[in-house]
Amino acid sequence: MPPPAPATVFHTFTPPTLLPYNGLEKPEVYLAVRGQVFDVSSGRNFYGPGGPYENFAGRDASRGLAFGSFDEDMLTKDLEGPLDKLEDLGRDEWEALKGWEERFSEKYLVVGKLVAVGEEEKK
């Protein structure tokens, strides 16, 4: 029988501290959806290096998932700035994003939350 998986500690991430979890710098592959950070390492073929969703690895994937776009321009450029509040999403985009969020919640473990730089210490 294989040994049990190590316990997962819930972490608070900022965009710069999430970035290394892209499957290259660190072996784990994490991505964020609406402030929740998911460990998608078991889906490395999709989210890791060379996968169709690799742009989302180590990043907030919310906007790209909402619009069904995997383009780099869907990612927040300023990692030190505020998080994308997604205020311009229409009803269809919100529905798409909620669907993705449900799928991630069913399939992957939440390992933390994503906050803006400077918000780490606030409760």
CSV table of C-alpha atoms in Angstrom, one decimal:
chain,number,residue,atom,x,y,z
A,1,MET,CA,0.0,0.0,0.0
A,2,PRO,CA,1.5,3.4,-0.9
A,3,PRO,CA,2.2,5.9,1.8
A,4,PRO,CA,-0.4,8.5,2.4
A,5,ALA,CA,0.0,11.8,0.7
A,6,PRO,CA,1.5,14.5,2.9
A,7,ALA,CA,-0.9,16.9,4.6
A,8,THR,CA,-1.7,20.0,2.6
A,9,VAL,CA,-1.2,23.3,4.4
A,10,PHE,CA,-3.5,26.1,3.3
A,11,HIS,CA,-1.4,29.1,2.2
A,12,THR,CA,-2.1,32.7,1.3
A,13,PHE,CA,-0.6,33.5,-2.2
A,14,THR,CA,0.0,36.7,-4.0
A,15,PRO,CA,0.4,36.7,-7.8
A,16,PRO,CA,4.2,36.8,-7.5
A,17,THR,CA,4.3,33.9,-4.9
A,18,LEU,CA,1.9,31.8,-7.0
A,19,LEU,CA,3.9,32.3,-10.2
A,20,PRO,CA,6.6,29.7,-9.4
A,21,TYR,CA,4.0,26.9,-9.1
A,22,ASN,CA,4.0,26.5,-12.9
A,23,GLY,CA,5.5,23.1,-13.2
A,24,LEU,CA,8.9,24.4,-14.2
A,25,GLU,CA,10.2,26.3,-11.2
A,26,LYS,CA,8.4,24.1,-8.7
A,27,PRO,CA,7.1,20.6,-9.5
A,28,GLU,CA,3.6,21.5,-8.3
A,29,VAL,CA,1.2,23.1,-10.7
A,30,TYR,CA,-1.3,25.6,-9.1
A,31,LEU,CA,-3.7,28.0,-10.6
A,32,ALA,CA,-6.3,30.4,-9.1
A,33,VAL,CA,-9.9,30.8,-9.9
A,34,ARG,CA,-11.9,33.6,-8.2
A,35,GLY,CA,-9.4,33.8,-5.3
A,36,GLN,CA,-9.1,30.1,-4.7
A,37,VAL,CA,-5.8,28.4,-5.4
A,38,PHE,CA,-6.1,24.8,-6.8
A,39,ASP,CA,-3.4,22.2,-6.9
A,40,VAL,CA,-3.9,20.9,-10.5
A,41,SER,CA,-0.7,18.9,-10.5
A,42,SER,CA,-2.7,15.7,-11.2
A,43,GLY,CA,-3.8,17.4,-14.4
A,44,ARG,CA,-0.2,18.4,-15.4
A,45,ASN,CA,-0.7,17.2,-19.0
A,46,PHE,CA,-3.3,20.0,-19.3
A,47,TYR,CA,-2.0,22.7,-17.0
A,48,GLY,CA,1.7,22.0,-16.9
A,49,PRO,CA,4.5,22.8,-19.3
A,50,GLY,CA,3.5,22.0,-22.9
A,51,GLY,CA,-0.2,21.5,-22.0
A,52,PRO,CA,-3.0,23.4,-23.7
A,53,TYR,CA,-3.7,25.5,-20.5
A,54,GLU,CA,-0.1,26.0,-19.6
A,55,ASN,CA,-0.5,29.8,-19.6
A,56,PHE,CA,-2.7,29.5,-16.5
A,57,ALA,CA,-0.1,27.6,-14.4
A,58,GLY,CA,1.0,29.7,-11.5
A,59,ARG,CA,-1.5,32.4,-12.4
A,60,ASP,CA,-5.1,33.7,-11.9
A,61,ALA,CA,-6.9,31.8,-14.6
A,62,SER,CA,-10.3,33.4,-13.9
A,63,ARG,CA,-10.6,35.8,-16.9
A,64,GLY,CA,-9.3,33.3,-19.4
A,65,LEU,CA,-11.6,30.6,-18.2
A,66,ALA,CA,-14.6,33.0,-18.2
A,67,PHE,CA,-13.9,34.0,-21.8
A,68,GLY,CA,-12.8,30.6,-23.0
A,69,SER,CA,-9.5,32.1,-24.1
A,70,PHE,CA,-6.1,30.7,-23.3
A,71,ASP,CA,-4.3,33.7,-24.7
A,72,GLU,CA,-1.6,35.4,-22.7
A,73,ASP,CA,-3.5,38.7,-22.9
A,74,MET,CA,-6.1,37.2,-20.6
A,75,LEU,CA,-3.6,37.2,-17.7
A,76,THR,CA,-2.9,40.1,-15.4
A,77,LYS,CA,0.3,41.8,-16.5
A,78,ASP,CA,1.0,43.7,-13.3
A,79,LEU,CA,1.6,41.0,-10.6
A,80,GLU,CA,2.2,43.7,-8.0
A,81,GLY,CA,-1.1,45.5,-8.7
A,82,PRO,CA,-4.7,44.8,-7.7
A,83,LEU,CA,-6.3,41.5,-8.5
A,84,ASP,CA,-8.7,41.4,-11.5
A,85,LYS,CA,-12.1,42.1,-10.1
A,86,LEU,CA,-13.8,40.7,-13.3
A,87,GLU,CA,-16.2,43.6,-13.2
A,88,ASP,CA,-16.7,43.7,-16.9
A,89,LEU,CA,-17.9,40.0,-17.2
A,90,GLY,CA,-21.3,39.5,-18.7
A,91,ARG,CA,-23.8,36.9,-17.7
A,92,ASP,CA,-22.4,34.3,-20.1
A,93,GLU,CA,-18.9,34.8,-18.9
A,94,TRP,CA,-20.0,34.5,-15.2
A,95,GLU,CA,-21.8,31.3,-16.0
A,96,ALA,CA,-18.8,29.8,-17.8
A,97,LEU,CA,-16.5,30.8,-14.9
A,98,LYS,CA,-18.8,29.3,-12.3
A,99,GLY,CA,-18.9,26.1,-14.3
A,100,TRP,CA,-15.1,25.9,-14.4
A,101,GLU,CA,-15.0,26.7,-10.7
A,102,GLU,CA,-17.4,23.8,-9.9
A,103,ARG,CA,-15.3,21.4,-12.0
A,104,PHE,CA,-12.1,22.5,-10.3
A,105,SER,CA,-13.7,22.1,-6.9
A,106,GLU,CA,-14.9,18.6,-7.7
A,107,LYS,CA,-11.5,17.5,-9.1
A,108,TYR,CA,-8.7,19.4,-7.4
A,109,LEU,CA,-7.7,20.3,-3.9
A,110,VAL,CA,-7.9,23.9,-2.8
A,111,VAL,CA,-4.5,24.7,-1.3
A,112,GLY,CA,-4.9,28.4,-0.6
A,113,LYS,CA,-6.3,31.7,-1.5
A,114,LEU,CA,-5.0,34.5,-3.8
A,115,VAL,CA,-4.8,38.0,-2.5
A,116,ALA,CA,-3.2,41.2,-3.8
A,117,VAL,CA,0.4,42.1,-2.8
A,118,GLY,CA,0.1,43.9,0.5
A,119,GLU,CA,-3.1,42.1,1.5
A,120,GLU,CA,-1.3,39.0,2.9
A,121,GLU,CA,-1.5,40.0,6.5
A,122,LYS,CA,-5.0,41.4,6.6
A,123,LYS,CA,-7.7,39.1,8.0
